[in-house]
Structures are given as C-alpha cells and as structure tokens.
Short mmCIF file of C-alpha atoms and ligand atoms in Angstrom, two decimals:
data_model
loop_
_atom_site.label_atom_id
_atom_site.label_comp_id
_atom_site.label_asym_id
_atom_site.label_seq_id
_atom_site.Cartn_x
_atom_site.Cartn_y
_atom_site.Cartn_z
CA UNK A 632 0.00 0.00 0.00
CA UNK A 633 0.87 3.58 -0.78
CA UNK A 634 2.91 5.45 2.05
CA UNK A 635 5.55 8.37 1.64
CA UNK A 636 8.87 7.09 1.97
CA UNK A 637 11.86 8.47 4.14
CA UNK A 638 15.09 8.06 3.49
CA UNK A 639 15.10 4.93 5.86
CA UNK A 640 12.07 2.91 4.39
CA UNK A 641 13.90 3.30 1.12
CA UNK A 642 16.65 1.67 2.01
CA UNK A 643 14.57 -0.84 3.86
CA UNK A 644 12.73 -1.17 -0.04
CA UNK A 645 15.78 -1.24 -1.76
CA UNK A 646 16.71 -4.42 0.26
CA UNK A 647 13.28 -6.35 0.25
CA UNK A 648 13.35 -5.65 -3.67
CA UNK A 649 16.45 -7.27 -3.59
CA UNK A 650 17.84 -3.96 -6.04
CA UNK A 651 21.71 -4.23 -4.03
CA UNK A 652 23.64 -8.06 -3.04
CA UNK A 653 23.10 -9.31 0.22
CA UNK A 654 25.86 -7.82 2.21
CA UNK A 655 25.75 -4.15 1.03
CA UNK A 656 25.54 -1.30 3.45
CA UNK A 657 23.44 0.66 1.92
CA UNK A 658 23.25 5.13 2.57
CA UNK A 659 20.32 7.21 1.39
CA UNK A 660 19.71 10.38 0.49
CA UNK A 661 16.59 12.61 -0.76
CA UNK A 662 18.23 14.71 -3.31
CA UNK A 663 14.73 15.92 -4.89
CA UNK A 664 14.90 19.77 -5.96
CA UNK A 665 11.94 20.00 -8.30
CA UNK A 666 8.57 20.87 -7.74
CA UNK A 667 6.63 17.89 -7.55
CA UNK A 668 7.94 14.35 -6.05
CA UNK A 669 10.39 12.64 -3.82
CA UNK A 670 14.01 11.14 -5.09
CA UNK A 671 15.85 9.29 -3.90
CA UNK A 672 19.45 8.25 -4.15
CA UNK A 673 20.78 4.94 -2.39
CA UNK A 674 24.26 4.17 -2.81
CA UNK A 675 25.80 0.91 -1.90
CA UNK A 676 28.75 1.95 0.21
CA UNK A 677 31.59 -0.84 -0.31
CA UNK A 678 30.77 -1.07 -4.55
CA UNK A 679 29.80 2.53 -5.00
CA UNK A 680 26.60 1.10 -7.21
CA UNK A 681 24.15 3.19 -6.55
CA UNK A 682 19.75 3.60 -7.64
CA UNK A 683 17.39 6.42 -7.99
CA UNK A 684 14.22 6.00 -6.38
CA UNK A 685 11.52 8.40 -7.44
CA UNK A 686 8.29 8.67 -5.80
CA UNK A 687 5.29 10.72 -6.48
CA UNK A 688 3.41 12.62 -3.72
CA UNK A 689 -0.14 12.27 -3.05
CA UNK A 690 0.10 16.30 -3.68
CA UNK A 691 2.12 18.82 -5.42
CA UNK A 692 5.58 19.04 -3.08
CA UNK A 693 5.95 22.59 -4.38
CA UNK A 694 2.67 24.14 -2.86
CA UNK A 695 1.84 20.95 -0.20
CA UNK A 696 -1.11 19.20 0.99
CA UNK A 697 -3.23 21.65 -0.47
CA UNK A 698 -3.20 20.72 -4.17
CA UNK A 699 -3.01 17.10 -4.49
CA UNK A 700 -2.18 15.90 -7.69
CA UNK A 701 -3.10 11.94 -8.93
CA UNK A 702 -0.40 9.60 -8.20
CA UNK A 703 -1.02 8.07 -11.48
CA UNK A 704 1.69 10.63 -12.69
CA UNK A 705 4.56 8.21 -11.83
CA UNK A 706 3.05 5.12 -13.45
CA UNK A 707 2.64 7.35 -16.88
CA UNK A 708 6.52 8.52 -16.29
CA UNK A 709 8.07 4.92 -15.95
CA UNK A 710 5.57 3.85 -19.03
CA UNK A 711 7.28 6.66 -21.31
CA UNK A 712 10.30 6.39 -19.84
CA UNK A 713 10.59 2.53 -21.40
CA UNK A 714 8.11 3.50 -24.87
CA UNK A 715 11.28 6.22 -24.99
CA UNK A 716 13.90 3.68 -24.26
CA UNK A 717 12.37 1.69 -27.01
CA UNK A 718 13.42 3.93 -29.77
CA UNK A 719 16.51 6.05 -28.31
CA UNK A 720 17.27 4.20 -25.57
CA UNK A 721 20.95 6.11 -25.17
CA UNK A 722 18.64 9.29 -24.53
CA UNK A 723 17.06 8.15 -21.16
CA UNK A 724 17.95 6.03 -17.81
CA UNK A 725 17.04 2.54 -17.56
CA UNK A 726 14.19 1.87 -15.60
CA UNK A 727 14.91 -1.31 -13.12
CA UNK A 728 11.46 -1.69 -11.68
CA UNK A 729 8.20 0.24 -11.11
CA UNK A 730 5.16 -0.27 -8.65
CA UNK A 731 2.21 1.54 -9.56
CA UNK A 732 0.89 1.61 -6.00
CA UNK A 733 3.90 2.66 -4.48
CA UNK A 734 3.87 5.77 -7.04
CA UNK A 735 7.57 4.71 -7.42
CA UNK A 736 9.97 4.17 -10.34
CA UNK A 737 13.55 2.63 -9.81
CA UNK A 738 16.12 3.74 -12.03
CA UNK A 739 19.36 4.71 -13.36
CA UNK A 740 21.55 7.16 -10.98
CA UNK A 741 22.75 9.67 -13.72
CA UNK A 742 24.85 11.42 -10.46
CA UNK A 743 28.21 11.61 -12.57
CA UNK A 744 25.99 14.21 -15.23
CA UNK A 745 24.55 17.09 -14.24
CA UNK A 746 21.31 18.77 -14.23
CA UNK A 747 21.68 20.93 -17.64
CA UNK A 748 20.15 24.12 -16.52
CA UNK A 749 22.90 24.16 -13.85
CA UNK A 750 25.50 23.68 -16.22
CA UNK A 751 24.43 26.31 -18.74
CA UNK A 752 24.27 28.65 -15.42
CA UNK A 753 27.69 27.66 -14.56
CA UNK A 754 28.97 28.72 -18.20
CA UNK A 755 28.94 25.64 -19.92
CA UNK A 756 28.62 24.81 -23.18
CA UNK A 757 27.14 21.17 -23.69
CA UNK A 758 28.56 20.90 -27.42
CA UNK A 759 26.15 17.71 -27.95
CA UNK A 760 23.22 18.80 -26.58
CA UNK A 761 21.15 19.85 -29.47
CA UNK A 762 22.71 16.69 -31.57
CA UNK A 763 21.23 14.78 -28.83
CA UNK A 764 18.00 16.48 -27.72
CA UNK A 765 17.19 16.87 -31.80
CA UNK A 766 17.41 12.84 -32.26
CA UNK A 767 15.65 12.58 -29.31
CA UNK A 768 13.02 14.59 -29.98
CA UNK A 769 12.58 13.55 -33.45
CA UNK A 770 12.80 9.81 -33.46
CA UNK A 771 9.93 9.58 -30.42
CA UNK A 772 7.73 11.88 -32.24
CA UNK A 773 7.90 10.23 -35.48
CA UNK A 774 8.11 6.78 -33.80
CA UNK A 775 4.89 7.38 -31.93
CA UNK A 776 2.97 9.64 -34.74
CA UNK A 777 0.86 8.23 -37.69
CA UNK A 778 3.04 8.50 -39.85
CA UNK A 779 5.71 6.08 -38.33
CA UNK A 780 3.40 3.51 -36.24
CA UNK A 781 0.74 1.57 -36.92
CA UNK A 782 -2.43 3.75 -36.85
CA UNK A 783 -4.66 1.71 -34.68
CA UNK A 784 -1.66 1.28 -32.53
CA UNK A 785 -1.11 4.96 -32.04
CA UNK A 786 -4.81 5.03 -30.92
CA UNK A 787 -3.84 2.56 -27.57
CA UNK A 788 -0.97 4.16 -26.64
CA UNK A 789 -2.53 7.23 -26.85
CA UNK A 790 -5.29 6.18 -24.66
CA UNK A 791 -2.46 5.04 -22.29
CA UNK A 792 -0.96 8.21 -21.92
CA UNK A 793 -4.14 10.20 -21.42
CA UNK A 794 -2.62 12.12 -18.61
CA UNK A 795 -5.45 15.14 -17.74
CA UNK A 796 -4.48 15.97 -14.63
CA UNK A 797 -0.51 16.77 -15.81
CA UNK A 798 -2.13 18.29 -18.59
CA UNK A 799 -4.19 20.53 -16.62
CA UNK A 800 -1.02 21.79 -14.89
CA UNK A 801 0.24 23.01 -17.92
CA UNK A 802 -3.43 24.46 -19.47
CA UNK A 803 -3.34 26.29 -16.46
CA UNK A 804 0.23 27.44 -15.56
CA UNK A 805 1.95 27.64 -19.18
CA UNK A 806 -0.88 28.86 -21.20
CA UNK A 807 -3.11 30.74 -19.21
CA UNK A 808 -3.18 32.08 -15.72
CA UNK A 809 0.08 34.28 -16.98
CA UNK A 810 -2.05 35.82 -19.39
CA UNK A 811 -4.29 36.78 -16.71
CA UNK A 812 -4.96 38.34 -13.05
CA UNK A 813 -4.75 35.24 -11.67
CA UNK A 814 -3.55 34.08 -8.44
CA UNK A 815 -1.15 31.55 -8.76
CA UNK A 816 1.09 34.72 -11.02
CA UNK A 817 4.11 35.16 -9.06
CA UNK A 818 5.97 38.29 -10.33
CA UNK A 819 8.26 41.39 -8.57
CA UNK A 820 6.05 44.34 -7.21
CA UNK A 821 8.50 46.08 -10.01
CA UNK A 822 7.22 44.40 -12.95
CA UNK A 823 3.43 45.57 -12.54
CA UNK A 824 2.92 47.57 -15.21
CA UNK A 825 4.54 45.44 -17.54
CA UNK A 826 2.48 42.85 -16.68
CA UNK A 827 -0.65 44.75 -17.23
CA UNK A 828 0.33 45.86 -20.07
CA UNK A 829 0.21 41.62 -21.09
CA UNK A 830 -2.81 41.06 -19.84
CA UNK A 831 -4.40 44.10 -21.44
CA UNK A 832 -2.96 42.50 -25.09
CA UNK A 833 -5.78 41.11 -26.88
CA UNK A 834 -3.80 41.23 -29.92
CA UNK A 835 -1.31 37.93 -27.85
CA UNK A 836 -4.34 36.51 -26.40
CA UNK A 837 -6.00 35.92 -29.43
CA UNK A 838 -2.78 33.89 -30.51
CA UNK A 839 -2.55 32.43 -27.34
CA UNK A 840 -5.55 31.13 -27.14
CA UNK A 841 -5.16 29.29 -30.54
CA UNK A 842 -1.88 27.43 -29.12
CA UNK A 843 -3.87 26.87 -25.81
CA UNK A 844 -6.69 25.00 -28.35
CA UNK A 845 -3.97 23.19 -30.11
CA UNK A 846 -2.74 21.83 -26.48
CA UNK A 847 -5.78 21.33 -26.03
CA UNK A 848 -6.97 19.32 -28.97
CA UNK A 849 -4.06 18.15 -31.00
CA UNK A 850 -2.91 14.19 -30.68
CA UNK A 851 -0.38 14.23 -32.79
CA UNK A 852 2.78 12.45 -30.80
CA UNK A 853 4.46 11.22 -27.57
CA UNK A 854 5.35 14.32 -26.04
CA UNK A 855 8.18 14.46 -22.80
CA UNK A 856 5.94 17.19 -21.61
CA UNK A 857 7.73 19.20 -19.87
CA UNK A 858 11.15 19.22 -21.58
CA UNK A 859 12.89 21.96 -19.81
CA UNK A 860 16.76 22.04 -19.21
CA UNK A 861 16.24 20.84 -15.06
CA UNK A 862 14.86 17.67 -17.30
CA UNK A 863 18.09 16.87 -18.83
CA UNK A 864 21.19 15.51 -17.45
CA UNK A 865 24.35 16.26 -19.66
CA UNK A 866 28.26 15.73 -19.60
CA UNK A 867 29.99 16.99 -23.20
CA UNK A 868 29.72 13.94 -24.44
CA UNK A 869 26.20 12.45 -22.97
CA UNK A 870 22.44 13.48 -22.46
CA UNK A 871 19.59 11.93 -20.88
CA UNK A 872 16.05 13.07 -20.38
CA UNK A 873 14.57 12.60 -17.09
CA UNK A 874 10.84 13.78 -15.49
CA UNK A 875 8.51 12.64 -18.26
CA UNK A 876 5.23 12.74 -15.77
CA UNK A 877 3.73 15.18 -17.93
CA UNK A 878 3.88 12.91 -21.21
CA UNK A 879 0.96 12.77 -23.24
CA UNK A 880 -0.22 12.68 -26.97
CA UNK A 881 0.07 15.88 -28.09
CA UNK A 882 1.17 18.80 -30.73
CA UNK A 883 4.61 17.70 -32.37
CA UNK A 884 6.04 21.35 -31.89
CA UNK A 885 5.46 21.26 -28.02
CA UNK A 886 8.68 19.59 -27.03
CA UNK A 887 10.74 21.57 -29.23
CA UNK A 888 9.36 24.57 -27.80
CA UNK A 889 10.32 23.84 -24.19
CA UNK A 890 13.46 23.23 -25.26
CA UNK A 891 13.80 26.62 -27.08
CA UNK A 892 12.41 28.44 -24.27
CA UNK A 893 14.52 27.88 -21.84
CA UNK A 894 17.48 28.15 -23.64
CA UNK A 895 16.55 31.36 -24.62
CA UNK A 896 15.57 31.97 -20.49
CA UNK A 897 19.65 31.15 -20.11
CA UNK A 898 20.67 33.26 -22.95
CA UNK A 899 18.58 36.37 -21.55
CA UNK A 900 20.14 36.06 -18.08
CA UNK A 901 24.09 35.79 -19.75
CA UNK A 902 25.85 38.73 -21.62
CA UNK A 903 25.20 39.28 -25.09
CA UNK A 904 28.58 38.08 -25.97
CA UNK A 905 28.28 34.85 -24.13
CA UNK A 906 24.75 34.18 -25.85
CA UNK A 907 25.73 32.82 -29.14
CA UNK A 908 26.26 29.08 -27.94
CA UNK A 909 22.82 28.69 -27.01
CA UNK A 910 21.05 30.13 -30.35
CA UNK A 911 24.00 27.71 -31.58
CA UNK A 912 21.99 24.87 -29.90
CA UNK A 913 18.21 26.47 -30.81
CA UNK A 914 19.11 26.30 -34.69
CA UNK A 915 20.87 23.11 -34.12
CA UNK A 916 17.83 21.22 -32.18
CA UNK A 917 15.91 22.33 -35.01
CA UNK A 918 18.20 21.08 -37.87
CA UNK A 919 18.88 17.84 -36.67
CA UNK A 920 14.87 17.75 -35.45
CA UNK A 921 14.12 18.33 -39.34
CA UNK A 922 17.10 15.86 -40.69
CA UNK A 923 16.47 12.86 -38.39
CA UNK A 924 12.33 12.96 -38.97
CA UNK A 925 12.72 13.68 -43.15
CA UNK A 926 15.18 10.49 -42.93
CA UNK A 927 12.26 8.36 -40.69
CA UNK A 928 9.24 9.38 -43.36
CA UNK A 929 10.89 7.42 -46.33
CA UNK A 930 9.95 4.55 -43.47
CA UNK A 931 6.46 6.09 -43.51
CA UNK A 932 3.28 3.31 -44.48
CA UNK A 933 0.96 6.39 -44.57
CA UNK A 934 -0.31 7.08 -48.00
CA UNK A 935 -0.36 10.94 -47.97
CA UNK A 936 3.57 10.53 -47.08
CA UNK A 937 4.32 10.34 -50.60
CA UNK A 938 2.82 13.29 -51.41
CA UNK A 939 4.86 16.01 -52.42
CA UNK A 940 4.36 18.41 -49.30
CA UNK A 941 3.02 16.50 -46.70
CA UNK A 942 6.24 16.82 -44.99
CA UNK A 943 6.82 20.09 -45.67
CA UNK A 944 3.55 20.90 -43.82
CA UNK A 945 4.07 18.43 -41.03
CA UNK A 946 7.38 20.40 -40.25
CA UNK A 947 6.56 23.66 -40.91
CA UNK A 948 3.58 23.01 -37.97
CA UNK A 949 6.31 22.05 -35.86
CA UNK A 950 8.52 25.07 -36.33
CA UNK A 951 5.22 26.94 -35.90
CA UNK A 952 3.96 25.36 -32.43
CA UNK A 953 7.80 25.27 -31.34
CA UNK A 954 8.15 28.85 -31.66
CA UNK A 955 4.12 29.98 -30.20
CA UNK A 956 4.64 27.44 -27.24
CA UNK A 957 8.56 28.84 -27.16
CA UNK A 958 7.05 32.10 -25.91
CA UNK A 959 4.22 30.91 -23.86
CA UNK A 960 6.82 28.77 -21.96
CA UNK A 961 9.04 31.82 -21.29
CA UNK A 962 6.49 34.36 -20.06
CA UNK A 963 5.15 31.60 -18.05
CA UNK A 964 8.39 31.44 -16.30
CA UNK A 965 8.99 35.20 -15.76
CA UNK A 966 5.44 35.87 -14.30
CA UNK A 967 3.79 32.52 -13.45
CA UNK A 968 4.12 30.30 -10.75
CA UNK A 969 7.44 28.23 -11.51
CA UNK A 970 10.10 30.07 -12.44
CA UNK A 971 13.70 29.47 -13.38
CA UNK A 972 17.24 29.50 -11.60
CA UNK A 973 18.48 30.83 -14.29
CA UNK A 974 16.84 34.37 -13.86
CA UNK A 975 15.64 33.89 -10.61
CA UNK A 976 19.16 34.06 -9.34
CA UNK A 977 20.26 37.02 -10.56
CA UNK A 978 20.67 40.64 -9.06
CA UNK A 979 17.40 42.55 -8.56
CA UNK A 980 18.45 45.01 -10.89
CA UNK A 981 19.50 42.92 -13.50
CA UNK A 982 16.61 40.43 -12.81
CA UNK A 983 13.88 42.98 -13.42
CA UNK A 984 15.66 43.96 -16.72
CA UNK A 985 15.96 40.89 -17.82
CA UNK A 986 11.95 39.33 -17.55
CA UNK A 987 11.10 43.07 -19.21
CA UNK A 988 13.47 41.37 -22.51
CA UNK A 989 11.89 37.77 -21.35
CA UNK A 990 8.54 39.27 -21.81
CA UNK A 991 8.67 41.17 -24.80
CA UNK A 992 10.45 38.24 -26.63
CA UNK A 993 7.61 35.63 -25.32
CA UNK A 994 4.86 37.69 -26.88
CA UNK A 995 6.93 38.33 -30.27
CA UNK A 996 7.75 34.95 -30.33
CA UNK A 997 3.56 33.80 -30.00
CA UNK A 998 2.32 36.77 -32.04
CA UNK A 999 4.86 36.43 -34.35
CA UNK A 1000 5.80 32.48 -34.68
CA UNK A 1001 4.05 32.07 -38.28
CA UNK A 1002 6.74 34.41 -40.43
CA UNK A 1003 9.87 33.48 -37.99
CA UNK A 1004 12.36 31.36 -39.94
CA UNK A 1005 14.51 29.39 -36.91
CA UNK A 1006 17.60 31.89 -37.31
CA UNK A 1007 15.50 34.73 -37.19
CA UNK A 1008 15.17 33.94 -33.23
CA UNK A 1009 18.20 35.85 -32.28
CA UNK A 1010 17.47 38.73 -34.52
CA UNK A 1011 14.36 38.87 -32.42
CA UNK A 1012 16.07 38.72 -29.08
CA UNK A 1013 18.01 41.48 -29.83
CA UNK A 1014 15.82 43.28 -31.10
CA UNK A 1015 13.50 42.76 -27.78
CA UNK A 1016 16.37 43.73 -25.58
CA UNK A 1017 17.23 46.71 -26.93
CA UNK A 1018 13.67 47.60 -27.48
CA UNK A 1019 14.32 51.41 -25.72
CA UNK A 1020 17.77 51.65 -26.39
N1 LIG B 2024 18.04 9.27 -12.60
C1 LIG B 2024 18.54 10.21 -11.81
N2 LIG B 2024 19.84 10.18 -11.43
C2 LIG B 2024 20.35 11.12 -10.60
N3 LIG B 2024 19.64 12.14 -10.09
C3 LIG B 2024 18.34 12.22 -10.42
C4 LIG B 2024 17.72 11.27 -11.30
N4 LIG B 2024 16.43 11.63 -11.44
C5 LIG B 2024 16.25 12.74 -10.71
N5 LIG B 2024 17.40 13.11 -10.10
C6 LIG B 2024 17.61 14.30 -9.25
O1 LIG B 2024 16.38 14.67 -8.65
C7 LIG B 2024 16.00 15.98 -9.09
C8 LIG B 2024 14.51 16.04 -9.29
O2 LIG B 2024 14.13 15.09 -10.26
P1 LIG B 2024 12.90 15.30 -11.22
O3 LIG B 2024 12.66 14.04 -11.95
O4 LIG B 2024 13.14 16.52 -12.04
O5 LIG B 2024 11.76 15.57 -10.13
P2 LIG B 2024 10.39 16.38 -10.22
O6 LIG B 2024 9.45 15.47 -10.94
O7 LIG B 2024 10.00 16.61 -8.80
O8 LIG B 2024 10.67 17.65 -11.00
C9 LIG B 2024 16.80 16.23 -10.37
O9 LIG B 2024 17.01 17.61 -10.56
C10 LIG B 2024 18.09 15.49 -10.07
O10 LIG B 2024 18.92 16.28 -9.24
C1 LIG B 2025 3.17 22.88 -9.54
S1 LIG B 2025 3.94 22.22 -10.89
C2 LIG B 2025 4.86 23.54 -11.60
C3 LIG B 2025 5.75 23.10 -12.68
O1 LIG B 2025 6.61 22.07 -12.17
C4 LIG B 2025 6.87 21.12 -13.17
O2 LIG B 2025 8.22 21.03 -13.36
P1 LIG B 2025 9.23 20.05 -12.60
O3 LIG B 2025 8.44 18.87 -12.10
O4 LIG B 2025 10.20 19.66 -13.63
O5 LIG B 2025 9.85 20.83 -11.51
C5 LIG B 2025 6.18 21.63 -14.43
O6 LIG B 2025 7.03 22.40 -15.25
C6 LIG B 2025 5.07 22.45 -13.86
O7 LIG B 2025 4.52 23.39 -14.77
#
C-alpha cells in the first residue's frame, strides 16, 4: 500500500526488492529539488553502485497538501520512460522496476551528469546537446505519430498516456493564468505595469488562445511534456532526459518549444557576448529535429507521405507550435508560478531587466511564430532587448 517514503524505508525497499547483493551497506539520500515528487538516491557503500528511487506525492511538493495531484503521474513517467527507451534508448535512464501503488519508479543514478540548466548557469557549453535532444526529440515523435506507427496502434498508446491531470497543470500554468490576473502569477512588485500591459494584449491573447486550443486538442505524438533544461542531465559527451510525468499525446512542436524556451531563459540572463552558444543549440535542435524525422518518413506506411508536401507541412507546424509554445513557456516562467534559476538568481536590478526582454520576446515569439524562420530567433532577441535603447 501507498505510504511516503523516508530516506530509511527506502533503504529498507531497496533491500526487500532485492535492487543491491546481500551484504551491502546501503546510505540514502533525498536529493529531490523540483517541484513535484520525492528522489531518492541509495548508494551501496563498499561497490559505490548506486539507484534512484523516485516517488510521487499524493500532492504537489511545491505548494503541499493543499493541491493534491493523482499519483497516477509516476506510473505514466516509468511507461514513457521505457516507450522512450524503445526507440533512443541512449537518450534516457534505464528503468529497473516500477510499482504503480507505491507511485515509485527505480532507475538509473545519472549522479556523474549534471542537471543541464545548472551547467548552462555555470557557463557551460554542452557541445552535444542539441545533436542529442534533436534525435531525441525527433525519433519519439515520429516513432509514436501516424506517420511512423501503426495507426490503430497509435490510438492505444494514446489512450495510455491520457494524462489530464498533468495536462491541466500546464493548461493552467503555461498557457493561461500568466495571461491573466490570476492568483497563482508570481511576479516582482516592479514588474506591474509590464504585466498589465500583457494582460491588457488582446492582440497575444487571441494567438494564445489558438496554441492553448492546439494543447488542447491536438494528438499528434508522444510528447516528454515538460522538456525543460532541469529535465536533462548532460556531460559533453552524454544526455539523458529525465521527469517525463507530464507525457501525453500531443502537438509535435510542443517539445521543441520547451526546449527553445529555456534556452533562450539562459541566454537572456548571460551577456550578449556569451549568448551565441545557445542560439547555436536552438538552430541546431531544429536542424537535426528536421534531418532525423525527413530520414524516418521514407519509413512512412501512410499514404499521404508520398505526397509532395506532406512533410513540408508536417514540419513547418512544428517550427510553428515550437516557436508559439517557445514564448508561452518563457512568459510563463517570468510571471507565473514556476520560475527558473536561471533568472531567478540574478541581481534585482538585473533580474527585473531581464523578464522586461523575457517578456517582450515571449509575446513576439507567439504573435509572431508564423513568419519566424529558426535563425530569425536571435534577430528577435536582440531586437527585444534593446527595445528602448
Ligand atoms: N536518474 C537520476 N539520477 C540522478 N539524479 C536524479 C535522477 N532523477 C532525478 N534526479 C535528481 O532529482 C532531481 C529532481 O528530479 P525530477 O525528476 O526533475 O523531479 P520532479 O518530478 O520533482 O521535478 C533532479 O534535478 C536530479 O537532481
Ligand atoms: C506545480 S507544478 C509547476 C511546474 O513544475 C513542473 O516542473 P518540474 O516537475 O520539472 O519541476 C512543471 O514544469 C510544472 O509546470
């Protein structure tokens, strides 16, 4: 039966699942930092072999008791986790065993990478990244859409990863409370009038609201979900995508857009010189993105696929939705209720300056995401943050 472990009855787990030989000695720690769930990392003292154990909260751990959340959330991460594995399994940990009643997934300790958000704070670079995230991104998308699996298939898994309370999350806190007076908004007293200003737009609404429909509406692929950079683990030479509670069938641009977003949250909070790697990674994501699925349609059993294009149109909806959901995903995180280290830990001064540029590029990047070719996103950047100047 469901209880909340401690750092003691997970080691007391690890052992009756027999997950470590008989005489390890066996330390624990909860090394959890994001908002929602428990994790857990139990290293076997004499071998060094170590396990994550992640386990979902009856609630949401950022807020508490007071918003519970479904616990179904880690059964539908260790189920994508392995459909993932399936067709990049270099791109995600191995999952050793799951219990649906104990909200808990065992898994791969990815300790010697680190958390890529964190890294990119720290200055790094990450030269594979975008090689990796791209492939990623690409081959589950096509893999799971209709044009690469087996239609009535598709249908299943989709039903599988019907996943409305995660989804509801991300109706709510991605693509609309920001856009509105609404209480769960978490901004600086400083920042008021700009944020008026956003919720007065009608103009970004409007487009808003159509990306909010095509969340809403669109069952197109596997998504991740929530593919931010605090979901990615990364050395120079590896990458792994962790924290896909929040998968569900949905518009192929979605990922993509995450992705974008927060690199772009990194690049705002660096120096315009030291920007240039990460719209490096942006137009490389999408490259490889567009190389990897064009290669997978030849595989395509779908009729239309043959038609001269059908692929065009497929990807130039994904470049579309990347770049809308892009800037819905980075106003969210200037105003909204999770935000980012990467801004978050900055200097007042600075801070403020910087979610003025964050918000002016989020709505360009909605309002303006049909006509943007992908290198046209650091044009726009720099032409949001020097807006005045
Ligand atoms: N497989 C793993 N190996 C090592 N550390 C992990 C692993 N999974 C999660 N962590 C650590 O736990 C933190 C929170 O994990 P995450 O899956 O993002 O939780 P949440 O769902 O609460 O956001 C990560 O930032 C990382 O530090
Ligand atoms: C109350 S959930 C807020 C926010 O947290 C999730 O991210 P993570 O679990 O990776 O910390 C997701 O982005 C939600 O929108």
């Amino acid at each position: 039966m469901y209880e909340p472990l401690t750092e003691q009855k997970a080691i007391a787990l690890a052992v009756r699942l027999g997950l470590f030989g008989k005489d390890a000695l066996l330390s624990c720690k909860e090394i959890g930092d994001g908002n929602l769930n428990l994790v857990f990392r139990i290293v076997n003292e004499r071998t060094n072999d170590s396990i994550i154990i992640k386990q979902a909260l009856p609630y949401a751990k950022v807020v508490g008791e007071s918003w519970p959340l479904t616990l179904k959330r880690a059964t539908i991460e260790s189920q994508a986790l392995r459909t993932f594995a399936s067709y990049v399994p270099q791109y995600v940990p191995k999952v050793y065993y799951s219990d649906e009643s104990l909200a808990i997934t065992v898994m791969e300790d990815l300790s010697h990478l680190q958390i890529a958000r964190r890294g990119f704070i720290e200055g790094k670079t990450f030269p594979n990244i975008s090689e990796h995230i791209g492939e990623f991104i690409a081959k589950t998308a096509f893999y799971t859409s209709d044009f690469g699996m087996n239609q009535q298939q598709k249908k299943k898994l989709a039903q599988q990863f019907t996943n409305p309370e995660l989804c509801k999350i991300t109706e709510d806190l991605v693509l609309t409370d920001p856009f509105f007076d609404h209480d769960t908004n978490n901004f600086e007293a400083e920042l008021r009038a700009d944020v008026e200003q956003l919720w007065q737009d009608d103009a970004l609404k409007r487009e808003t609201a159509k990306l909010k429909r095509r969340f809403l509406t669109k069952a197109d692929v596997l998504l991740h979900g929530d593919l931010h950079t605090g979901s990615i683990f990364a050395s120079d030479d590896e990458t792994k995508v962790i924290d896909p509670e929040f998968a569900f069938y949905g518009p192929i641009g979605f990922d993509l857009g995450q992705f974008f977003a927060n690199l772009l949250l990194n690049a705002l909070a660096r120096d315009e010189r030291d920007r240039k790697p990460l719209f490096h990674h942006i137009e490389k994501t999408w490259d490889v993105f567009i190389r990897t699925f064009s290669e997978l349609w030849r595989e395509s059993n779908e009729p239309y696929a043959t038609v001269s294009g059908v692929l065009h149109d497929v990807l130039r909806d994904a470049l579309t939705e990347a770049i809308g959901f892009a800037g819905c995903e980075v106003i969210r995180r200037t105003i909204g209720l999770a935000h980012v280290a990467d801004v978050d830990e900055l200097p007042l001064e600075r801070r403020l300056d910087v979610k003025r540029h964050a918000l002016r590029l989020g709505r360009e990047l909605i309002v303006q995401r049909e006509q943007l070719p992908i290198h046209a996103i650091k044009q726009l950047v720099q032409q949001t943050v020097h807006v005045n100047s």
